[in-house]
């Protein structure tokens, strides 16, 4: 087996084993309803995590994701409820603003040579603060389109629902997989994460690629915000707090190397589902503190970091000698 | 909290409060409870009281702490539906955004009861909601003062909660309207203590300085017990006796106010009961077993506690609840 695929196989195996263990304890967990819920409830996280996967593969980080989601929900609510725009017009404006926001961050990272951590931290404060200035209160969205979207779903056998927002997430993952593995932009992202200097020497357009990566991440965060506002039919400045960290966790659990240059978009999907599975298990159990979700995710993260170390130190033939003879 | 107005129209639910009427009706039922989090002592007490009530009734309670996030609450509710629970309790973190998930619960024929906060969703999406009436809490405190001072002239100082917050607005309204009926009782000063102990003390110190070293003040009304405890400290620091020289009345009934009553330093506290689940379980019992539709808004009792009500016993009963 290809050694590079090991983390992906490990994540998938853990997910299947965990799911089977959960089913043994609660047979109800094996229902299309639970699977539909996993997809719908984690749709916004999944969409944001696709963007995060590209950022991390390129060796960067984007801490502004959760705040951009929150900002987009508020902006959408205001444009639809106060300004009176049609939701599709509001979506377009939100996505354009989110994309521009990401492009500015990408440009700052590249041209000012500031670490992505700092630039996106500033972006996080700006977006979260901006959302609270727009409206500190939660704004309910009442529009026919919202009602019809939340009412339309494909009924799966067994009462499960494949909702529109779940389908949007699946489509984003499919597009992300193609973009990462089948396009020139995708190979530039991997090259940039491997080694920026050699990537530049090989002719990778570093400036354009960096800006595009952060534009992609912010646009997807904006899309996640739209999905979140469809999910709750409301805009709230404090929604999706800390989602960037859940997204990073999903990416790492999915087998992407935090130092960049290596990873899979498909793995991120399993990472998101694994987090959702832990939460669902805790709800089904009903006696465990919900903070166990964090503990399990923390343990998984730690395990994957160790696993990556093992896989990658095994693939590079370095000899560990304690003393020389 | 705009539904508070509607609460005023609903009669007391005394009959529902006694769960004895429905003996072991919820035995073995599975009920999901989506709690906001544990951001305050009262919230923690609500959680432990709910768990205790459920254990007493033999309910299999599935508890989910949402850590202040609506998305976690929606996930938990969806999880409950997938699990096929018999009923769901929700203490909603925000008012908006519940239509979809509540519709899903309704379609699955699972009754939903809202606890202590309302939602902006059509009323047919939930069975009932259980909450306190904050205006009434203030009114009960005002009535106590009227009955205590009688027709003697009385200058009252008021320590308000956080400006603009609904408990501060409603508790002020209830109290001010009650004492306005008696011309001898006048509210001479009113200022915010932001619901905190330290700010309550600071505000009371200011009042004492302004009112002739506190000699002109007959009573202090604080919007919560924490500020009252701060005020008691300020009164003591000024060389006066709280509870005797200056009457102290407040709202919430947390353990600390009962220890102040034991020491004779506080005179009355109106309870904001953490037992929202008791009436909710009673309503669910009647609904699930007899098909009785409860009123849309169930108001909890705003019980008045004074030193005559065994404050030591009340303190002991509450201290383990997580306040």
Coordinates of C-alpha atoms in Angstrom, one line a residue:
Chain A
X1 CA 0.0 0.0 0.0
X2 CA 1.1 3.5 -0.7
X3 CA 2.7 4.7 2.5
X4 CA 1.4 8.3 1.9
X5 CA -2.2 7.0 2.1
X6 CA -1.8 5.6 5.6
X7 CA -3.1 8.5 7.6
X8 CA -6.3 8.6 5.4
X9 CA -6.8 4.8 5.9
X10 CA -6.2 5.2 9.6
X11 CA -8.8 8.0 9.9
X12 CA -11.4 6.0 7.9
X13 CA -10.7 2.9 10.0
X14 CA -11.1 4.8 13.2
X15 CA -14.3 6.3 12.0
X16 CA -15.8 3.0 11.0
X17 CA -14.7 1.3 14.2
X18 CA -16.1 4.1 16.3
X19 CA -19.4 4.1 14.5
X20 CA -19.7 0.3 14.9
X21 CA -18.9 0.5 18.6
X22 CA -21.6 3.2 18.9
X23 CA -24.1 1.1 17.1
X24 CA -23.4 -1.9 19.3
X25 CA -24.4 0.3 22.3
X26 CA -27.2 2.2 20.7
X27 CA -28.7 0.4 17.7
X28 CA -30.6 3.5 16.9
X29 CA -27.4 5.1 15.8
X30 CA -27.5 3.0 12.6
X31 CA -30.3 5.0 11.0
X32 CA -30.5 7.2 8.0
X33 CA -31.8 9.9 10.4
X34 CA -28.5 9.9 12.3
X35 CA -26.5 9.9 9.0
X36 CA -28.7 12.8 7.6
X37 CA -28.2 14.7 10.8
X38 CA -24.4 14.2 10.7
X39 CA -24.3 15.7 7.2
X40 CA -26.8 18.6 7.9
X41 CA -25.5 19.6 11.4
X42 CA -21.9 19.7 10.3
X43 CA -22.5 21.2 6.9
X44 CA -21.1 24.6 7.8
X45 CA -18.1 23.1 9.5
X46 CA -17.4 20.8 6.5
X47 CA -17.5 23.7 4.0
X48 CA -15.2 25.8 6.1
X49 CA -12.9 22.9 6.6
X50 CA -12.4 22.4 2.9
X51 CA -11.0 25.9 2.7
X52 CA -8.9 25.2 5.8
X53 CA -7.5 22.1 4.1
X54 CA -6.1 24.2 1.2
X55 CA -4.6 26.7 3.7
X56 CA -2.9 24.1 5.8
X57 CA -1.6 22.1 2.8
X58 CA 0.0 25.4 1.6
X59 CA 1.7 25.7 5.0
X60 CA -0.5 28.5 6.4
X61 CA -3.4 28.8 8.8
X62 CA -6.6 30.8 8.8
X63 CA -8.0 31.8 12.2
X64 CA -10.6 34.1 10.7
X65 CA -13.0 31.4 9.5
X66 CA -15.4 31.3 12.5
X67 CA -15.6 35.1 12.6
X68 CA -16.3 35.3 8.8
X69 CA -19.1 32.8 9.3
X70 CA -20.6 34.9 12.1
X71 CA -20.1 38.1 10.1
X72 CA -21.8 36.6 7.0
X73 CA -24.8 35.4 9.0
X74 CA -25.4 38.9 10.4
X75 CA -24.8 40.6 7.0
X76 CA -27.2 38.2 5.3
X77 CA -29.8 38.8 7.9
X78 CA -29.5 42.6 7.6
X79 CA -29.5 42.6 3.8
X80 CA -32.6 40.4 3.7
X81 CA -34.6 41.7 6.7
X82 CA -33.6 45.4 6.9
X83 CA -32.6 46.3 3.4
X84 CA -35.2 44.0 1.8
X85 CA -32.9 42.4 -0.8
X86 CA -33.7 39.0 -2.2
X87 CA -31.7 36.3 -0.4
X88 CA -29.8 35.4 -3.6
X89 CA -28.6 39.0 -4.0
X90 CA -27.7 39.0 -0.3
X91 CA -25.7 35.8 -0.8
X92 CA -23.8 37.3 -3.7
X93 CA -22.9 40.4 -1.8
X94 CA -21.8 38.3 1.2
X95 CA -19.7 36.0 -0.9
X96 CA -18.0 39.0 -2.7
X97 CA -17.2 40.7 0.6
X98 CA -15.9 37.5 2.1
X99 CA -13.7 36.8 -1.0
X100 CA -12.3 40.4 -0.9
X101 CA -11.6 40.0 2.8
X102 CA -9.6 36.8 2.1
X103 CA -7.8 38.4 -0.8
X104 CA -6.6 41.3 1.4
X105 CA -5.4 38.8 4.1
X106 CA -3.6 36.8 1.4
X107 CA -2.0 39.9 0.0
X108 CA -0.9 41.0 3.5
X109 CA 0.6 37.6 4.2
X110 CA 2.6 37.6 1.0
X111 CA 3.7 41.2 0.4
X112 CA 4.2 42.3 4.0
X113 CA 5.8 38.9 4.9
X114 CA 3.7 38.7 8.1
X115 CA 2.9 35.2 9.4
X116 CA -0.5 34.0 8.4
X117 CA -1.3 33.4 12.1
X118 CA -1.0 37.1 12.9
X119 CA -2.8 38.4 9.8
X120 CA -5.8 36.0 10.1
X121 CA -5.9 36.7 13.9
X122 CA -6.4 40.4 13.0
X123 CA -9.0 39.3 10.4
X124 CA -10.8 37.3 13.1
X125 CA -11.1 40.3 15.4
X126 CA -12.1 42.6 12.5
X127 CA -14.8 40.2 11.3
X128 CA -16.2 39.3 14.7
X129 CA -16.1 43.0 15.8
X130 CA -17.7 44.1 12.6
X131 CA -20.5 41.6 13.0
X132 CA -21.2 42.8 16.6
X133 CA -21.2 46.4 15.4
X134 CA -23.7 45.6 12.7
X135 CA -26.0 44.0 15.2
X136 CA -25.3 42.7 18.7
X137 CA -28.6 40.9 18.8
X138 CA -29.7 37.8 16.9
X139 CA -31.8 38.7 13.9
X140 CA -34.4 36.2 12.7
X141 CA -34.7 35.8 8.9
X142 CA -38.2 35.3 7.6
X143 CA -38.3 34.8 3.9
X144 CA -40.1 32.4 1.6
X145 CA -36.9 31.2 0.1
X146 CA -35.5 30.3 3.6
X147 CA -38.7 28.5 4.5
X148 CA -38.8 26.5 1.2
X149 CA -35.1 25.6 1.5
X150 CA -35.5 24.3 5.0
X151 CA -38.6 22.4 4.0
X152 CA -37.0 20.7 0.9
X153 CA -35.0 17.6 1.4
X154 CA -34.7 14.2 -0.1
X155 CA -36.4 11.7 2.3
X156 CA -34.1 8.7 2.8
X157 CA -35.5 5.3 3.6
X158 CA -35.9 5.2 7.4
X159 CA -36.9 8.8 7.9
X160 CA -33.5 10.4 7.4
X161 CA -33.3 13.7 5.5
X162 CA -30.7 14.7 3.0
X163 CA -31.1 18.5 3.2
X164 CA -30.1 21.1 0.7
X165 CA -27.3 22.3 3.0
X166 CA -26.0 18.8 3.3
X167 CA -25.9 18.5 -0.5
X168 CA -24.1 21.9 -0.7
X169 CA -21.5 20.5 1.6
X170 CA -21.1 17.3 -0.4
X171 CA -20.8 19.3 -3.6
X172 CA -18.1 21.6 -2.0
X173 CA -16.1 18.5 -0.9
X174 CA -16.3 17.0 -4.4
X175 CA -15.2 20.3 -6.0
X176 CA -12.4 20.6 -3.4
X177 CA -11.1 17.1 -4.2
X178 CA -11.0 17.9 -7.9
X179 CA -9.4 21.3 -7.2
X180 CA -6.7 19.8 -5.0
X181 CA -5.7 16.8 -7.0
X182 CA -6.7 17.5 -10.6
X183 CA -5.8 21.1 -11.3
X184 CA -2.7 23.3 -11.7
X185 CA -3.8 25.5 -8.8
X186 CA -3.9 22.3 -6.6
X187 CA -0.4 21.3 -7.4
X188 CA 0.8 24.9 -6.8
X189 CA -0.8 24.7 -3.3
X190 CA 1.1 21.4 -2.5
X191 CA 4.3 22.8 -3.9
X192 CA 4.0 26.0 -1.8
X193 CA 3.5 23.9 1.3
X194 CA 6.4 21.6 0.6
X195 CA 8.9 24.4 0.3
X196 CA 8.1 28.0 -0.7
X197 CA 11.6 28.8 -2.1
X198 CA 11.8 25.7 -4.3
X199 CA 8.3 26.3 -5.4
X200 CA 9.2 29.8 -6.5
X201 CA 12.3 28.5 -8.3
X202 CA 10.2 25.9 -10.1
X203 CA 8.0 28.7 -11.4
X204 CA 5.0 28.5 -9.1
X205 CA 3.4 32.0 -9.0
X206 CA 3.7 32.4 -5.2
X207 CA 1.9 35.7 -4.9
X208 CA -1.1 34.8 -6.9
X209 CA -1.4 31.3 -5.3
X210 CA -1.1 32.7 -1.8
X211 CA -3.8 35.3 -2.4
X212 CA -6.0 32.7 -4.1
X213 CA -5.7 30.3 -1.2
X214 CA -6.9 32.8 1.4
X215 CA -9.6 34.1 -1.0
X216 CA -10.8 30.5 -1.4
X217 CA -10.8 29.9 2.4
X218 CA -12.7 33.1 3.1
X219 CA -15.2 32.6 0.3
X220 CA -15.9 29.1 1.6
X221 CA -16.2 30.6 5.1
X222 CA -18.7 33.0 3.6
X223 CA -20.6 30.1 2.0
X224 CA -20.5 28.3 5.4
X225 CA -22.0 31.5 6.9
X226 CA -24.8 31.4 4.3
X227 CA -25.4 27.7 5.1
X228 CA -25.3 28.5 8.8
X229 CA -27.9 31.2 8.3
X230 CA -30.1 28.8 6.4
X231 CA -29.5 26.2 9.2
X232 CA -30.7 28.5 12.0
X233 CA -32.8 31.0 9.9
X234 CA -31.1 33.8 11.8
X235 CA -28.0 36.0 11.9
X236 CA -26.1 36.3 15.1
X237 CA -22.7 38.0 15.7
X238 CA -21.7 35.3 18.2
X239 CA -22.5 32.3 16.0
X240 CA -19.9 29.8 15.0
X241 CA -17.5 30.9 17.8
X242 CA -14.3 28.7 17.6
X243 CA -15.3 26.9 14.4
X244 CA -11.9 27.7 13.0
X245 CA -10.4 25.4 15.6
X246 CA -12.9 22.6 14.9
X247 CA -12.0 23.0 11.2
X248 CA -8.3 22.8 12.0
X249 CA -8.9 19.7 14.1
X250 CA -10.9 18.1 11.3
X251 CA -8.1 18.8 8.8
X252 CA -5.4 17.3 11.0
X253 CA -7.5 14.3 12.0
X254 CA -8.1 13.9 8.2
X255 CA -4.4 13.3 7.7
X256 CA -3.2 16.6 6.5
X257 CA 0.3 17.6 7.8
X258 CA 0.1 20.8 9.9
X259 CA 3.5 21.9 8.4
X260 CA 2.1 21.7 4.9
X261 CA 2.8 20.0 1.6
X262 CA 0.8 16.9 2.3
X263 CA -2.9 16.1 2.8
X264 CA -6.3 15.1 1.5
X265 CA -9.5 16.9 1.1
X266 CA -11.4 13.6 1.5
X267 CA -9.7 13.0 4.8
X268 CA -11.1 16.3 6.1
X269 CA -14.5 15.0 5.4
X270 CA -13.9 12.0 7.6
X271 CA -12.4 14.3 10.2
X272 CA -15.6 16.4 10.3
X273 CA -17.8 13.3 10.4
X274 CA -15.7 11.9 13.3
X275 CA -16.3 15.0 15.3
X276 CA -20.0 14.9 14.6
X277 CA -20.1 11.2 15.6
X278 CA -18.5 12.0 19.0
X279 CA -21.1 14.7 19.6
X280 CA -24.0 12.4 18.5
X281 CA -22.7 9.6 20.8
X282 CA -22.6 11.9 23.8
X283 CA -26.2 13.1 23.1
X284 CA -27.4 9.4 22.8
X285 CA -25.6 8.5 26.0
X286 CA -27.1 11.5 27.8
X287 CA -25.1 11.3 31.0
X288 CA -21.6 12.2 29.8
X289 CA -20.6 15.9 30.0
X290 CA -20.6 17.4 26.6
X291 CA -17.0 18.6 27.3
X292 CA -16.0 15.0 26.6
X293 CA -16.3 15.9 22.9
X294 CA -13.3 18.2 23.4
X295 CA -11.3 15.6 25.2
X296 CA -11.9 12.9 22.6
X297 CA -11.0 15.4 19.8
X298 CA -7.9 16.4 21.7
X299 CA -6.9 12.8 22.1
X300 CA -7.5 12.0 18.4
X301 CA -5.5 15.1 17.4
X302 CA -2.6 14.0 19.6
X303 CA -2.8 10.5 18.1
X304 CA -2.7 11.8 14.6
X305 CA 0.3 14.0 15.2
X306 CA 2.1 11.0 16.6
X307 CA 1.0 8.9 13.7
X308 CA 2.2 11.5 11.2
X309 CA 5.6 11.6 12.9
X310 CA 5.9 7.8 12.7
X311 CA 4.9 7.6 9.0
X312 CA 7.1 10.5 7.9
X313 CA 10.1 9.6 9.9
X314 CA 9.8 6.0 8.4
X315 CA 9.6 7.3 4.9
X316 CA 12.8 9.3 5.1
X317 CA 15.7 7.0 5.6
X318 CA 17.5 8.6 8.5
X319 CA 19.4 6.4 10.8
X320 CA 18.9 6.8 14.5
X321 CA 22.1 6.0 16.1
X322 CA 22.8 6.6 19.8
X323 CA 26.5 6.4 19.5
X324 CA 29.1 6.0 16.8
X325 CA 31.4 3.1 16.8
Chain B
X1 CA -38.7 38.3 26.8
X2 CA -41.7 39.8 25.0
X3 CA -43.8 36.8 26.0
X4 CA -43.7 38.0 29.6
X5 CA -46.7 40.2 28.8
X6 CA -48.6 37.1 27.8
X7 CA -47.6 35.4 31.1
X8 CA -49.6 38.0 33.0
X9 CA -52.7 36.7 31.4
X10 CA -52.2 33.2 32.6
X11 CA -53.5 32.0 35.9
X12 CA -51.2 30.3 38.5
X13 CA -50.5 26.7 37.9
X14 CA -50.6 25.6 41.5
X15 CA -52.3 22.3 40.6
X16 CA -49.6 21.4 38.2
X17 CA -46.9 22.0 40.7
X18 CA -47.8 19.0 42.8
X19 CA -46.5 16.1 40.9
X20 CA -48.1 13.8 43.4
X21 CA -51.3 14.0 41.4
X22 CA -49.8 11.9 38.6
X23 CA -48.2 9.0 40.5
X24 CA -45.3 7.4 38.6
X25 CA -46.7 8.6 35.3
X26 CA -43.3 9.3 33.7
X27 CA -41.6 6.2 35.0
X28 CA -39.2 4.9 32.4
X29 CA -39.9 7.7 29.9
X30 CA -36.9 9.0 28.0
X31 CA -36.7 12.8 28.0
X32 CA -33.9 14.9 26.4
X33 CA -32.8 18.1 28.0
X34 CA -30.8 20.6 26.0
X35 CA -29.3 23.1 28.5
X36 CA -27.6 26.4 27.5
X37 CA -24.5 25.8 29.6
X38 CA -23.4 26.6 33.1
X39 CA -22.7 30.3 32.8
X40 CA -24.3 31.3 36.2
X41 CA -24.9 29.7 39.6
X42 CA -28.6 29.8 38.9
X43 CA -28.1 27.9 35.7
X44 CA -26.0 25.2 37.4
X45 CA -28.7 24.9 40.1
X46 CA -31.4 24.5 37.4
X47 CA -29.4 21.7 35.9
X48 CA -28.9 19.9 39.2
X49 CA -32.6 20.4 40.2
X50 CA -33.7 19.0 36.8
X51 CA -31.6 16.0 37.2
X52 CA -32.8 15.4 40.7
X53 CA -36.5 15.8 39.7
X54 CA -36.0 13.4 36.8
X55 CA -34.3 10.8 39.0
X56 CA -37.2 11.1 41.5
X57 CA -39.8 10.5 38.8
X58 CA -37.8 7.6 37.3
X59 CA -37.2 9.5 34.1
X60 CA -34.3 8.5 31.9
X61 CA -32.9 12.0 31.4
X62 CA -30.6 12.6 28.4
X63 CA -28.7 15.7 29.3
X64 CA -26.8 17.8 26.8
X65 CA -24.8 21.0 27.7
X66 CA -24.6 23.3 24.7
X67 CA -21.7 25.3 25.9
X68 CA -23.5 28.6 25.0
X69 CA -23.8 27.6 21.3
X70 CA -27.1 27.3 19.4
X71 CA -25.6 24.9 16.9
X72 CA -24.8 22.5 19.7
X73 CA -28.4 22.8 20.9
X74 CA -29.8 22.1 17.5
X75 CA -27.5 19.1 17.1
X76 CA -28.6 17.8 20.5
X77 CA -32.3 18.2 19.6
X78 CA -31.8 16.4 16.3
X79 CA -29.9 13.7 18.2
X80 CA -32.9 13.4 20.6
X81 CA -35.3 13.1 17.7
X82 CA -33.1 10.4 16.0
X83 CA -33.0 8.5 19.3
X84 CA -36.8 8.6 19.5
X85 CA -37.2 10.2 23.0
X86 CA -40.6 10.7 24.5
X87 CA -40.2 14.5 25.1
X88 CA -37.6 17.3 24.8
X89 CA -36.9 20.1 27.2
X90 CA -35.0 23.1 25.8
X91 CA -33.6 26.2 27.6
X92 CA -33.0 28.2 24.4
X93 CA -29.8 30.2 24.2
X94 CA -31.2 32.8 21.7
X95 CA -34.8 33.5 20.7
X96 CA -34.4 33.1 16.9
X97 CA -33.7 30.1 14.6
X98 CA -35.7 27.3 16.1
X99 CA -38.5 26.9 13.5
X100 CA -36.8 24.2 11.5
X101 CA -35.7 21.9 14.3
X102 CA -39.0 22.4 16.2
X103 CA -40.9 21.5 13.1
X104 CA -38.8 18.3 12.8
X105 CA -39.7 17.4 16.4
X106 CA -43.4 18.1 15.8
X107 CA -43.3 15.9 12.7
X108 CA -41.8 13.2 14.8
X109 CA -44.6 13.7 17.4
X110 CA -42.2 14.6 20.2
X111 CA -43.6 17.3 22.5
X112 CA -41.2 20.1 23.3
X113 CA -41.2 22.2 26.5
X114 CA -39.3 25.5 26.7
X115 CA -37.7 26.3 30.0
X116 CA -37.2 29.8 31.4
X117 CA -36.8 31.6 28.1
X118 CA -39.0 32.1 25.1
X119 CA -38.4 31.7 21.3
X120 CA -39.6 33.6 18.2
X121 CA -41.4 30.6 16.7
X122 CA -45.0 29.8 16.0
X123 CA -46.7 28.7 19.2
X124 CA -47.9 25.4 17.7
X125 CA -44.3 24.2 17.5
X126 CA -44.0 23.6 21.2
X127 CA -46.3 22.1 23.9
X128 CA -45.7 24.8 26.5
X129 CA -43.1 27.0 28.1
X130 CA -42.2 27.3 31.7
X131 CA -40.8 30.6 33.0
X132 CA -40.9 33.0 35.8
X133 CA -42.7 36.4 35.7
X134 CA -40.1 39.0 36.5
X135 CA -42.6 41.8 36.9
X136 CA -44.4 39.7 39.5
X137 CA -41.1 39.1 41.3
X138 CA -40.7 42.8 41.8
X139 CA -44.3 43.2 42.8
X140 CA -44.0 40.5 45.5
X141 CA -41.0 42.3 46.9
X142 CA -43.0 45.6 46.9
X143 CA -46.0 44.0 48.6
X144 CA -43.7 42.6 51.3
X145 CA -42.3 46.1 52.0
X146 CA -45.8 47.6 52.1
X147 CA -47.1 45.0 54.6
X148 CA -43.9 45.4 56.7
X149 CA -43.7 49.2 57.1
X150 CA -47.5 49.8 57.1
X151 CA -48.4 53.5 57.0
X152 CA -45.1 54.8 58.4
X153 CA -43.2 57.0 56.0
X154 CA -40.4 55.1 54.3
X155 CA -37.6 56.2 52.0
X156 CA -36.5 53.4 49.8
X157 CA -33.2 53.2 47.7
X158 CA -33.2 50.8 44.8
X159 CA -30.1 49.0 43.4
X160 CA -30.9 48.0 39.8
X161 CA -29.6 45.3 37.6
X162 CA -27.6 45.8 34.4
X163 CA -29.1 48.7 32.4
X164 CA -31.4 47.5 29.6
X165 CA -31.5 43.9 30.7
X166 CA -35.0 42.4 30.9
X167 CA -34.8 41.3 34.5
X168 CA -33.7 44.8 35.5
X169 CA -36.5 46.5 33.6
X170 CA -39.2 44.1 34.7
X171 CA -38.1 43.8 38.4
X172 CA -38.0 47.6 38.6
X173 CA -41.4 47.9 37.0
X174 CA -43.1 45.4 39.3
X175 CA -41.7 46.9 42.5
X176 CA -42.2 50.6 41.5
X177 CA -45.8 50.0 40.5
X178 CA -46.5 48.1 43.7
X179 CA -45.1 50.8 46.1
X180 CA -46.6 53.6 44.0
X181 CA -49.9 52.7 45.5
X182 CA -48.8 53.7 49.0
X183 CA -47.9 57.5 49.1
X184 CA -45.9 57.1 52.3
X185 CA -43.3 54.9 50.6
X186 CA -41.1 56.8 48.2
X187 CA -38.2 55.6 46.1
X188 CA -35.6 58.3 46.7
X189 CA -32.7 57.0 44.8
X190 CA -32.1 54.4 42.1
X191 CA -28.9 53.3 40.4
X192 CA -27.5 50.3 38.7
X193 CA -25.3 47.8 40.5
X194 CA -24.9 45.6 37.4
X195 CA -26.0 42.4 39.3
X196 CA -22.7 42.1 41.0
X197 CA -21.8 42.1 44.7
X198 CA -18.9 44.6 44.4
X199 CA -20.9 47.1 42.4
X200 CA -23.9 46.7 44.8
X201 CA -21.7 47.6 47.7
X202 CA -20.2 50.6 45.9
X203 CA -23.7 51.9 45.0
X204 CA -25.0 51.4 48.5
X205 CA -22.0 53.3 49.9
X206 CA -22.9 56.2 47.6
X207 CA -26.6 56.1 48.8
X208 CA -25.5 56.1 52.5
X209 CA -23.3 59.2 52.0
X210 CA -26.0 61.0 50.1
X211 CA -28.8 60.2 52.6
X212 CA -27.5 61.7 55.8
X213 CA -25.1 58.9 56.6
X214 CA -27.8 56.3 55.9
X215 CA -30.1 57.5 58.8
X216 CA -32.8 58.6 56.3
X217 CA -32.9 55.3 54.5
X218 CA -35.7 53.0 55.6
X219 CA -35.2 50.1 53.2
X220 CA -33.0 48.9 50.3
X221 CA -34.5 47.0 47.3
X222 CA -31.9 45.1 45.2
X223 CA -32.7 43.4 41.9
X224 CA -30.7 40.4 42.9
X225 CA -29.4 38.8 46.1
X226 CA -25.7 39.3 45.2
X227 CA -26.2 43.1 45.1
X228 CA -28.1 42.9 48.4
X229 CA -25.2 41.0 50.0
X230 CA -22.9 43.8 48.8
X231 CA -25.3 46.4 50.2
X232 CA -25.4 44.7 53.6
X233 CA -21.6 45.0 53.7
X234 CA -21.8 48.7 52.9
X235 CA -24.4 49.2 55.7
X236 CA -22.3 47.4 58.2
X237 CA -19.2 49.5 57.2
X238 CA -21.3 52.7 57.8
X239 CA -21.9 51.6 61.4
X240 CA -25.6 50.7 60.9
X241 CA -27.4 47.5 61.4
X242 CA -28.7 45.9 58.1
X243 CA -32.0 44.2 58.6
X244 CA -32.9 46.5 61.6
X245 CA -31.9 50.1 60.8
X246 CA -32.3 49.5 57.0
X247 CA -34.5 46.8 55.7
X248 CA -33.1 44.6 53.0
X249 CA -35.3 43.0 50.3
X250 CA -34.1 41.4 47.1
X251 CA -34.8 38.7 44.5
X252 CA -33.4 35.2 43.5
X253 CA -33.1 33.4 46.9
X254 CA -29.5 32.2 46.5
X255 CA -27.9 30.4 49.5
X256 CA -25.9 33.5 50.6
X257 CA -29.0 35.5 51.2
X258 CA -30.3 32.8 53.6
X259 CA -27.0 32.9 55.6
X260 CA -27.6 36.7 55.8
X261 CA -31.1 36.0 57.1
X262 CA -29.7 33.6 59.7
X263 CA -27.5 36.5 60.8
X264 CA -30.5 38.8 60.9
X265 CA -29.0 41.0 58.2
X266 CA -31.6 40.4 55.4
X267 CA -35.3 40.6 55.7
X268 CA -36.9 39.1 52.5
X269 CA -36.0 37.5 49.2
X270 CA -38.3 36.5 46.4
X271 CA -37.3 33.2 44.8
X272 CA -36.5 32.8 41.1
X273 CA -37.0 29.0 41.3
X274 CA -34.4 26.8 39.6
X275 CA -37.1 24.2 39.4
X276 CA -38.4 24.9 36.0
X277 CA -38.4 21.2 35.2
X278 CA -40.9 20.3 37.9
X279 CA -43.9 22.0 36.3
X280 CA -42.6 20.9 32.9
X281 CA -42.6 17.2 33.9
X282 CA -46.0 17.6 35.4
X283 CA -47.3 19.1 32.2
X284 CA -45.7 16.3 30.1
X285 CA -47.1 13.7 32.4
X286 CA -50.6 15.0 32.0
X287 CA -50.1 15.3 28.2
X288 CA -48.5 12.0 27.6
X289 CA -50.8 9.9 29.8
X290 CA -54.1 11.8 29.6
X291 CA -53.7 13.9 26.5
X292 CA -54.3 17.0 28.5
X293 CA -53.1 20.1 26.6
X294 CA -51.4 22.4 29.1
X295 CA -51.7 26.3 28.8
X296 CA -49.1 27.7 26.5
X297 CA -47.3 29.7 29.2
X298 CA -46.8 28.2 32.6
X299 CA -45.5 30.7 35.2
X300 CA -43.5 29.5 38.1
X301 CA -44.3 30.6 41.6
X302 CA -42.5 33.7 42.9
X303 CA -42.3 32.6 46.5
X304 CA -41.3 35.0 49.2
X305 CA -38.8 33.9 51.9
X306 CA -38.3 35.8 55.2
X307 CA -36.4 34.9 58.3
X308 CA -39.6 33.1 59.5
X309 CA -39.2 30.5 56.8
X310 CA -36.3 28.5 58.4
X311 CA -33.4 30.2 56.5
X312 CA -30.9 27.8 57.9
X313 CA -32.8 24.9 56.4
X314 CA -33.2 26.7 53.1
X315 CA -29.5 27.4 53.0
X316 CA -28.6 23.8 53.6
X317 CA -31.1 22.7 50.9
X318 CA -29.6 25.0 48.3
X319 CA -25.9 25.0 49.0
X320 CA -25.2 21.7 47.1
X321 CA -27.1 22.7 44.0
X322 CA -24.2 24.6 42.4
X323 CA -25.1 28.2 43.0

